Tab-separated table of C-alpha atoms and ligand atoms in Angstrom:
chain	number	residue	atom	x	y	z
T	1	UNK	CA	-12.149	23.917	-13.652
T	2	UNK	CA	-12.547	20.832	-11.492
T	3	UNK	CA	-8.792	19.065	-11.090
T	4	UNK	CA	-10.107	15.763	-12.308
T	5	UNK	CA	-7.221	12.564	-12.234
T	6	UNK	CA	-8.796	9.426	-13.932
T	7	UNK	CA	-7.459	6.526	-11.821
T	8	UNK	CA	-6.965	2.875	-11.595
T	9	UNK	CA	-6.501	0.288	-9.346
T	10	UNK	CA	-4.672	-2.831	-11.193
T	11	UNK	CA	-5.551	-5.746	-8.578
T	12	UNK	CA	-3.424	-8.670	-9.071
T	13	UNK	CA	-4.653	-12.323	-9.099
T	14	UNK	CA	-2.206	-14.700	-7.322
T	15	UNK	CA	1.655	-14.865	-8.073
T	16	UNK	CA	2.958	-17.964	-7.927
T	17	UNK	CA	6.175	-18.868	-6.918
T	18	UNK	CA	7.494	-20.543	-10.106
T	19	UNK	CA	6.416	-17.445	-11.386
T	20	UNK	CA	8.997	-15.382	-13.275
T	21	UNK	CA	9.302	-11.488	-12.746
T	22	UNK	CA	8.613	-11.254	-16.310
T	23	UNK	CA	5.963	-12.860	-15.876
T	24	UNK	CA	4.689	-10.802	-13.169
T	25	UNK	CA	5.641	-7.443	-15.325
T	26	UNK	CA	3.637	-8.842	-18.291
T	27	UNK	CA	0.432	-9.028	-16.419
T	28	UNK	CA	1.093	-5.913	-14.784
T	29	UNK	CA	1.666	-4.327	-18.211
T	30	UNK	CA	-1.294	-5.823	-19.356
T	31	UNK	CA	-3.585	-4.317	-17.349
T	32	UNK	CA	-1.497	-0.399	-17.394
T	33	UNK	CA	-2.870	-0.638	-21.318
T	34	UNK	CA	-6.229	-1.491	-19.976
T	35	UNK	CA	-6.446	1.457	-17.707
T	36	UNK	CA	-4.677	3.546	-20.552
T	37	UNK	CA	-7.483	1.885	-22.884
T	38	UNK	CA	-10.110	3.596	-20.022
T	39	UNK	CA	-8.212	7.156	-20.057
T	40	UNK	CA	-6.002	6.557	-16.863
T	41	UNK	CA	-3.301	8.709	-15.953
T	42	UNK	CA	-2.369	6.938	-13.183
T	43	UNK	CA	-3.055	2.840	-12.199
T	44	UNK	CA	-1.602	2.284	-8.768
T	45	UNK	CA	-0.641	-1.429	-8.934
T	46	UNK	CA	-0.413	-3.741	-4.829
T	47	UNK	CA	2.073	-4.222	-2.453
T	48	UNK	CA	4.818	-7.288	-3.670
T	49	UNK	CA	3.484	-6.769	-7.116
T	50	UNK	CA	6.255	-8.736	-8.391
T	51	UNK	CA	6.630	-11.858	-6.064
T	52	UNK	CA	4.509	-14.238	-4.459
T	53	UNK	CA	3.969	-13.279	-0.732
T	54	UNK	CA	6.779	-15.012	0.573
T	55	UNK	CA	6.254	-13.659	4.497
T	56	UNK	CA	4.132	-16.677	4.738
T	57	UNK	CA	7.237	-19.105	4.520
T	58	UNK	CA	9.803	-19.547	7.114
T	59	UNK	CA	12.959	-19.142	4.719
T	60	UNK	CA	16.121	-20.035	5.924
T	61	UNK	CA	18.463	-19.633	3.047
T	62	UNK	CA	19.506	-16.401	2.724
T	63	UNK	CA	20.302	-16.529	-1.277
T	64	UNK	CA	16.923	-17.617	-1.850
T	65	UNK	CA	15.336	-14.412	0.453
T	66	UNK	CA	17.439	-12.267	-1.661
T	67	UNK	CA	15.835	-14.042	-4.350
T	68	UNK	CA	12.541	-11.914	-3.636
T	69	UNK	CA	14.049	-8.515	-3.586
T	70	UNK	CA	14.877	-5.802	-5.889
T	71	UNK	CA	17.725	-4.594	-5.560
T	72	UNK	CA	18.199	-1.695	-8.039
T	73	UNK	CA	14.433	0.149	-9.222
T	74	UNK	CA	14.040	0.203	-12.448
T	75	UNK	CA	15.971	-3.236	-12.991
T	76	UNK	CA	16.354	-5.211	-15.947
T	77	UNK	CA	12.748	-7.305	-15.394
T	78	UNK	CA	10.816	-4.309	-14.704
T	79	UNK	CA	12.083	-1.617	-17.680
T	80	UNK	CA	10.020	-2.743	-19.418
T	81	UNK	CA	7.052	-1.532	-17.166
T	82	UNK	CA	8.609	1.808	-17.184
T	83	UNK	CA	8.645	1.471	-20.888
T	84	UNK	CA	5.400	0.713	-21.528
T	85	UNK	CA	4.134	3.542	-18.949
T	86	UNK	CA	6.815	6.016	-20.630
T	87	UNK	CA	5.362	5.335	-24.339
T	88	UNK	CA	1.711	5.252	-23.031
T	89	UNK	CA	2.223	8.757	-20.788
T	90	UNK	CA	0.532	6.701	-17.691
T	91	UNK	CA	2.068	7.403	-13.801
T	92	UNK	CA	2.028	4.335	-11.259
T	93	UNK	CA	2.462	3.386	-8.393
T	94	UNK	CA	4.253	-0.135	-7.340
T	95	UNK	CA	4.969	-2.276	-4.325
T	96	UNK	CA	8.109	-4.233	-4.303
T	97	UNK	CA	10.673	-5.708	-1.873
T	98	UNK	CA	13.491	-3.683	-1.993
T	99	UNK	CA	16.979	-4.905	-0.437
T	100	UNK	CA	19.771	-1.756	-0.165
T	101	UNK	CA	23.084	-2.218	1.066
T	102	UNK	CA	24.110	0.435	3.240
T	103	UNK	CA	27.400	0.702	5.089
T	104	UNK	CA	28.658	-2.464	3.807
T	105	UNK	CA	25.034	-4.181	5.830
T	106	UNK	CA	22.350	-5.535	3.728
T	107	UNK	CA	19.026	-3.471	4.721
T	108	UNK	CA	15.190	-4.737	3.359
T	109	UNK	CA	12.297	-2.938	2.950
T	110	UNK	CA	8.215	-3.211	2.349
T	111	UNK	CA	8.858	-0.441	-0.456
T	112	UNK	CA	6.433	1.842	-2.674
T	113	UNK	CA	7.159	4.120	-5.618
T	114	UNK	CA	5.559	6.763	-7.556
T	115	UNK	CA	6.522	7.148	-11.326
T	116	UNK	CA	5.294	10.025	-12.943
T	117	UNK	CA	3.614	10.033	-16.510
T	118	UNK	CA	7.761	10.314	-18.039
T	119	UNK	CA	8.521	7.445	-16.361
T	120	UNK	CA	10.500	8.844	-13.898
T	121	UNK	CA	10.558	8.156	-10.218
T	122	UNK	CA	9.251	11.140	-7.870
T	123	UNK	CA	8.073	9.225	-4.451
T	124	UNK	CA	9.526	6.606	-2.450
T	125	UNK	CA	8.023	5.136	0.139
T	126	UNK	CA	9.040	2.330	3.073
T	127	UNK	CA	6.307	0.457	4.811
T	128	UNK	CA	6.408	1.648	8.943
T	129	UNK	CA	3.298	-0.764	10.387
T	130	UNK	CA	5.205	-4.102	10.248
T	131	UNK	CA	2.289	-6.902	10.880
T	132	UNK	CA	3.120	-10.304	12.051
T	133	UNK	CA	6.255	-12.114	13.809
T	134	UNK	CA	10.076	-11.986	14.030
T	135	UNK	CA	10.311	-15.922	14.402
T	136	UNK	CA	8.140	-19.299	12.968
T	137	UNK	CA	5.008	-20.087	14.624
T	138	UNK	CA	4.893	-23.497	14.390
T	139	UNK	CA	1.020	-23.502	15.070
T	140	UNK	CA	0.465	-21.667	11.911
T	141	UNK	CA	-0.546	-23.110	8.416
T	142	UNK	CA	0.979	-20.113	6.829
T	143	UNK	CA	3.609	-17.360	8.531
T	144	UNK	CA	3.246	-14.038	7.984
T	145	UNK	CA	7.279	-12.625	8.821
T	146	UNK	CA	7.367	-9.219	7.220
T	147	UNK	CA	9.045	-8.383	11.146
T	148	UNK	CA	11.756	-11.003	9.883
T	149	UNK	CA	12.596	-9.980	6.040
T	150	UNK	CA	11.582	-5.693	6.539
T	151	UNK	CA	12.719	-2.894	8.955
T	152	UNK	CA	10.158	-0.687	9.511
T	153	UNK	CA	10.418	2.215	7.022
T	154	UNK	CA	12.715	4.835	7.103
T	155	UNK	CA	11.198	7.449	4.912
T	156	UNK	CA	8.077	8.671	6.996
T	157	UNK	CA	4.706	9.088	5.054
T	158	UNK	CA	5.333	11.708	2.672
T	159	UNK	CA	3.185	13.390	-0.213
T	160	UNK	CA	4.348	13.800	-3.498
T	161	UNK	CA	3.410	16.724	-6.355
T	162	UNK	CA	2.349	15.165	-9.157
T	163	UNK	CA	-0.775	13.559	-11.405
T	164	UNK	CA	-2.237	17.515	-10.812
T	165	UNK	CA	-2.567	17.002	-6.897
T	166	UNK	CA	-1.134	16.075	-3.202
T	167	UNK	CA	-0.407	12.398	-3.642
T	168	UNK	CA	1.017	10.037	-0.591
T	169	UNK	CA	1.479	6.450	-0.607
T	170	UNK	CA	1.527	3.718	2.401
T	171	UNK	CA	1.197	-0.209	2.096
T	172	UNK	CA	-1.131	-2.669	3.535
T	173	UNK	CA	-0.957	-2.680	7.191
T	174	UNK	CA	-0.141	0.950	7.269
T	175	UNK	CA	-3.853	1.460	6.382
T	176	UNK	CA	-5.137	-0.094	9.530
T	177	UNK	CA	-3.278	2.864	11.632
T	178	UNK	CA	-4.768	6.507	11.488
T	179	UNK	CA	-1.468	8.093	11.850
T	180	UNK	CA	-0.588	6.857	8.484
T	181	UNK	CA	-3.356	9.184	6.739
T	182	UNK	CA	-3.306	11.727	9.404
T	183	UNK	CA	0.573	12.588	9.470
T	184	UNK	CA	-0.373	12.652	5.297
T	185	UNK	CA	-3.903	14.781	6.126
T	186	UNK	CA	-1.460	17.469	7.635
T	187	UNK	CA	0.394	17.644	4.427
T	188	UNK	CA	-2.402	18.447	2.550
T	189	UNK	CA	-2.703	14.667	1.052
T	190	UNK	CA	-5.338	14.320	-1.879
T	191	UNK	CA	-4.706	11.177	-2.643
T	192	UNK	CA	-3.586	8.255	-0.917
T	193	UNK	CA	-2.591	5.165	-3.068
T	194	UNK	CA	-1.625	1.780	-0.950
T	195	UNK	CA	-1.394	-1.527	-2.263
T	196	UNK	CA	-2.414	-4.545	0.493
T	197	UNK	CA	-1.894	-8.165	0.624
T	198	UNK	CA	-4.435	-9.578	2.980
T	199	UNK	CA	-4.447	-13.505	3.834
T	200	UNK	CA	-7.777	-14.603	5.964
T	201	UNK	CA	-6.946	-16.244	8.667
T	202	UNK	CA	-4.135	-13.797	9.709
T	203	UNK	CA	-5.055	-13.309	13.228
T	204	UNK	CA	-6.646	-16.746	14.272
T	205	UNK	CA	-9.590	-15.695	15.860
T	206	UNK	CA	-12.749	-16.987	13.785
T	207	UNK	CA	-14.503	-13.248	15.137
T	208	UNK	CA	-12.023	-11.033	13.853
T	209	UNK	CA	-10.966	-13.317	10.781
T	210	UNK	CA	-15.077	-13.216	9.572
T	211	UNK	CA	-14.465	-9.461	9.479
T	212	UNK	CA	-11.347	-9.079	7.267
T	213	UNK	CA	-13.024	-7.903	4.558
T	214	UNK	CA	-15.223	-5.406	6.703
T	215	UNK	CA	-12.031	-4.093	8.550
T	216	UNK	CA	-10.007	-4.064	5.205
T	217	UNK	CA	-12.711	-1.228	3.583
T	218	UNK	CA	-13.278	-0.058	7.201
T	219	UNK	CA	-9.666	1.244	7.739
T	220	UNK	CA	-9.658	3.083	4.289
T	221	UNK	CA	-13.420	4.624	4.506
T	222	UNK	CA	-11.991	6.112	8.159
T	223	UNK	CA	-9.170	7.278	6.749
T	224	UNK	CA	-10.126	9.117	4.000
T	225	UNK	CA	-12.926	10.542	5.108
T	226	UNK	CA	-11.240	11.900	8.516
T	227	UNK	CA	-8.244	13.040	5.964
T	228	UNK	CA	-10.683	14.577	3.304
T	229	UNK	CA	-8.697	12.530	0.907
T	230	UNK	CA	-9.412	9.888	-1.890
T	231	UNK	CA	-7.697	6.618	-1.093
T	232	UNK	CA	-7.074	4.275	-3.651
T	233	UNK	CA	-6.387	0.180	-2.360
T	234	UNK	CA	-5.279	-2.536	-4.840
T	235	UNK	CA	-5.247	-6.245	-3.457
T	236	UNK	CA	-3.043	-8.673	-4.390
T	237	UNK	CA	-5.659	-11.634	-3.439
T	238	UNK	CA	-6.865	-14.989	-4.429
T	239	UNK	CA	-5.509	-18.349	-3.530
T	240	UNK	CA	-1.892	-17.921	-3.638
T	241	UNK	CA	0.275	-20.677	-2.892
T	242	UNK	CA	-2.836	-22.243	-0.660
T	243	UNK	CA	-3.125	-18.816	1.057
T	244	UNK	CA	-6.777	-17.138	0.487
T	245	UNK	CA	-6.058	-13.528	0.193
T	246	UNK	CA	-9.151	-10.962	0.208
T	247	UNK	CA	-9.727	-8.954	-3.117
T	248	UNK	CA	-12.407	-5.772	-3.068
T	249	UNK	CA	-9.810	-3.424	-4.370
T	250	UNK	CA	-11.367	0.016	-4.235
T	251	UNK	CA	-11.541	3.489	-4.963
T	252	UNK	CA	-12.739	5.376	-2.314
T	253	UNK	CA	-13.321	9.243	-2.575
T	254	UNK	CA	-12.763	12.381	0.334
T	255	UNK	CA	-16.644	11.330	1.427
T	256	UNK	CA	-15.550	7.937	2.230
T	257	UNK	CA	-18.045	6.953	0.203
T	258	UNK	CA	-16.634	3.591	-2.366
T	259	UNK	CA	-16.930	5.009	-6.061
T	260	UNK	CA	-15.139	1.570	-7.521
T	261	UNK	CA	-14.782	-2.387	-6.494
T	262	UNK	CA	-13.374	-5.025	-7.675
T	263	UNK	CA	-15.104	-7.873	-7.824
T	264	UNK	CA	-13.100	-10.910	-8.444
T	265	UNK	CA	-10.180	-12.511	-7.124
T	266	UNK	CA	-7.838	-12.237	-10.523
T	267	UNK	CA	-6.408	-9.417	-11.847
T	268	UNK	CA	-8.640	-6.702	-12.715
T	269	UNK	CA	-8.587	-3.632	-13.303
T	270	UNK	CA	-11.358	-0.919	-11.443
T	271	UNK	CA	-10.978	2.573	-12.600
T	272	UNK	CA	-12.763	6.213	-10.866
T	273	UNK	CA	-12.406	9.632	-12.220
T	274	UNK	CA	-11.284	11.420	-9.094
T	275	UNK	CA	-12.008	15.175	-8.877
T	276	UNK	CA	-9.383	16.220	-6.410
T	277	UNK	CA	-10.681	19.661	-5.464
T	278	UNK	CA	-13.580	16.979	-3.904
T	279	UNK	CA	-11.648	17.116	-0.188
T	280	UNK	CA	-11.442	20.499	-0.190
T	281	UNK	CA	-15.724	21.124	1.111
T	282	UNK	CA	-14.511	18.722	3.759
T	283	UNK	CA	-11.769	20.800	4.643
T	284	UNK	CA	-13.750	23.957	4.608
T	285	UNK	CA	-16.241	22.490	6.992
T	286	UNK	CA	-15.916	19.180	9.530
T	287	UNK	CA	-12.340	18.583	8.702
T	288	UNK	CA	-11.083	21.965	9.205
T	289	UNK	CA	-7.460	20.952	11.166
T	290	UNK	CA	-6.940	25.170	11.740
T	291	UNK	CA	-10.377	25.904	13.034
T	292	UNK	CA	-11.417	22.493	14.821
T	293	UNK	CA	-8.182	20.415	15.539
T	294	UNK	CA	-6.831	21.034	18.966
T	295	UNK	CA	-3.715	19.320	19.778
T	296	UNK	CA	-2.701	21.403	22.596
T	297	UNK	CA	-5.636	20.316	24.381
T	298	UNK	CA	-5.359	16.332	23.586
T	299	UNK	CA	-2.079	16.053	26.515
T	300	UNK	CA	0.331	13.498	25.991
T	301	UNK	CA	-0.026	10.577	23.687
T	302	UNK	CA	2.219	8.451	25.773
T	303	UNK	CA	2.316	4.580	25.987
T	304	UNK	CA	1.575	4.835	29.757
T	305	UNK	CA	-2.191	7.045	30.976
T	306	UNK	CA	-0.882	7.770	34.230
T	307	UNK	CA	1.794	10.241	32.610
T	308	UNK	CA	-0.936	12.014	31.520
T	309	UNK	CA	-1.039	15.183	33.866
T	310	UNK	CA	-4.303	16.028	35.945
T	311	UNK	CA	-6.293	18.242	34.278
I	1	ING	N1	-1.122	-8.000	5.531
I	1	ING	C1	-2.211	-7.878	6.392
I	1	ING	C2	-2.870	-6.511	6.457
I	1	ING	O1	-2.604	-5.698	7.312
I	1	ING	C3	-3.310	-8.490	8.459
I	1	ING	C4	-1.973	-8.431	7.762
I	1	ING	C5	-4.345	-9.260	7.918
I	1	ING	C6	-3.505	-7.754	9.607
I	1	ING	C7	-5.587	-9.292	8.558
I	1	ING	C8	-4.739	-7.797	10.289
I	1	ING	C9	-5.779	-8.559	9.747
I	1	ING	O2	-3.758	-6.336	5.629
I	1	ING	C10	-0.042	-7.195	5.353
I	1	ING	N2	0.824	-7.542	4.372
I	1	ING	O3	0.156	-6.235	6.049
């Protein structure tokens, strides 16, 4: 019996920045009933899916920062998400800033979670691949200072039992690094859910900047077809606050093959029923880690070649 999970990927429109977070839990709720409506047991909804991106403003008051993160999860504006998801018997996954205050010092995260068709809380996740800049650069019509207002996660990339399967989560940049999948490939992943928000423009070079929306599928086809794993990648896109953000949200299965795109820039909701036991062929055969992987023979991975001893 195949271990089919019927899944969604809720891709957000812009969020404003008058925009409440009740606001922002109303449309996400809106489009969990959709995917319920569709037979979903899972709707993994994008990174920040409760503020605007604020990384693209310089912000120097630090009540207003705090004024984009979460600091308890569930809170007051988003129980009624795990409500809604509780009373429909529908998991999901959701990016949010999360500020924690540890040892009497405010810490802030890029953070993920993984509720569970009971509504309760079984994965946590802390995005590692920090894109972007510390300080302002003046140069730039938008910033992009997740280096300024995240550490790099804490929590390593780990995979979760639940929804029938192997699930792991990362968040947008994270999927442009193979490490992320692999270090989740050697856990067995099946599924790999990641939310992205993805401004053109990011990088300033008219080459690369053509090709976000090629890299942004590249990265995930890569890594779940070297991973044997379906990846699942929910934009948060559109013109947000005068920042074009790329859209495309997919559902991509263990062939690396795209089985599900969105194909505006609002929110919408793209749905796949993933047969999990799909990866395991491709672990069988040319993404057998035991029979074909060979670490010991790769020498150091080291920051400088020269350590590299002579074969
Ligand atoms: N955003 C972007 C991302 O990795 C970026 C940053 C854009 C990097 C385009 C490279 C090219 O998709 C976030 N939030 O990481």
């Amino acid at each position: 019996m195949p271990r089919k999970l019927i899944a969604a990927a809720a891709q957000m429109g812009p969020i404003s920045k008058t925009e409440t977070r009740a606001d922002a839990v109303a449309r996400l709720i809106e489009m969990m009933r959709e995917a319920k409506g569709r037979g979903c047991e899972l709707v993994v909804f994008t990174e920040l899916a409760l503020t605007t991106f604020f990384p693209r403003w310089m912000i120097e008051d630090e009540a207003e920062l705090d004024s984009y993160y979460e600091r308890e999860m569930p809170n007051s504006a988003t129980m009624p998400l795990f409500d809604e998801a509780k009373k429909l018997g529908i998991g999901f996954y959701l990016g949010y800033a999360e500020l924690v205050v540890l040892n009497g010092v405010k810490r802030r995260f890029n953070t993920s979670i993984l509720v569970n068709q009971s509504g309760e809380i079984i994965g946590k996740y802390r995005k590692v691949h920090l894109p972007g800049h510390a300080e302002p650069q003046p140069e730039r019509a938008f910033q992009h200072l997740e280096k300024r207002y995240f550490e790099p996660g804490d929590l390593g990339f780990g995979v979760y039992k639940g929804f029938g399967g192997n699930m792991g989560m990362a968040i947008c940049n994270d999927r442009r690094w193979p490490e992320t999948y692999r270090v989740m490939g050697l856990q067995d992943v099946e599924m790999v859910m990641l939310g992205y928000n993805t401004p053109f423009g990011h990088v300033g070079e008219q080459a690369m900047d053509s090709l976000t929306l090629f890299h942004n599928h590249l990265s995930m086809q890569a890594g779940a077809y070297q991973n044997a794993t379906w990846v699942v990648g929910t934009a948060k896109c559109g013109n947000e606050e005068g920042s074009a953000m790329g859209g495309q949200s997919v559902i991509i299965a263990p062939s690396g093959e795209i089985v599900a795109m969105a194909v505006t820039v609002e929110d919408e909701v793209i749905t796949a029923s993933c047969d999990l036991d799909m990866g395991e062929t491709y672990k069988q055969t040319v993404f057998d880690f035991g029979g074909h992987r060979r670490p010991e023979h790769y020498g150091l991975i080291v920051e400088r070649p020269e350590a590299i001893p002579p074969s």
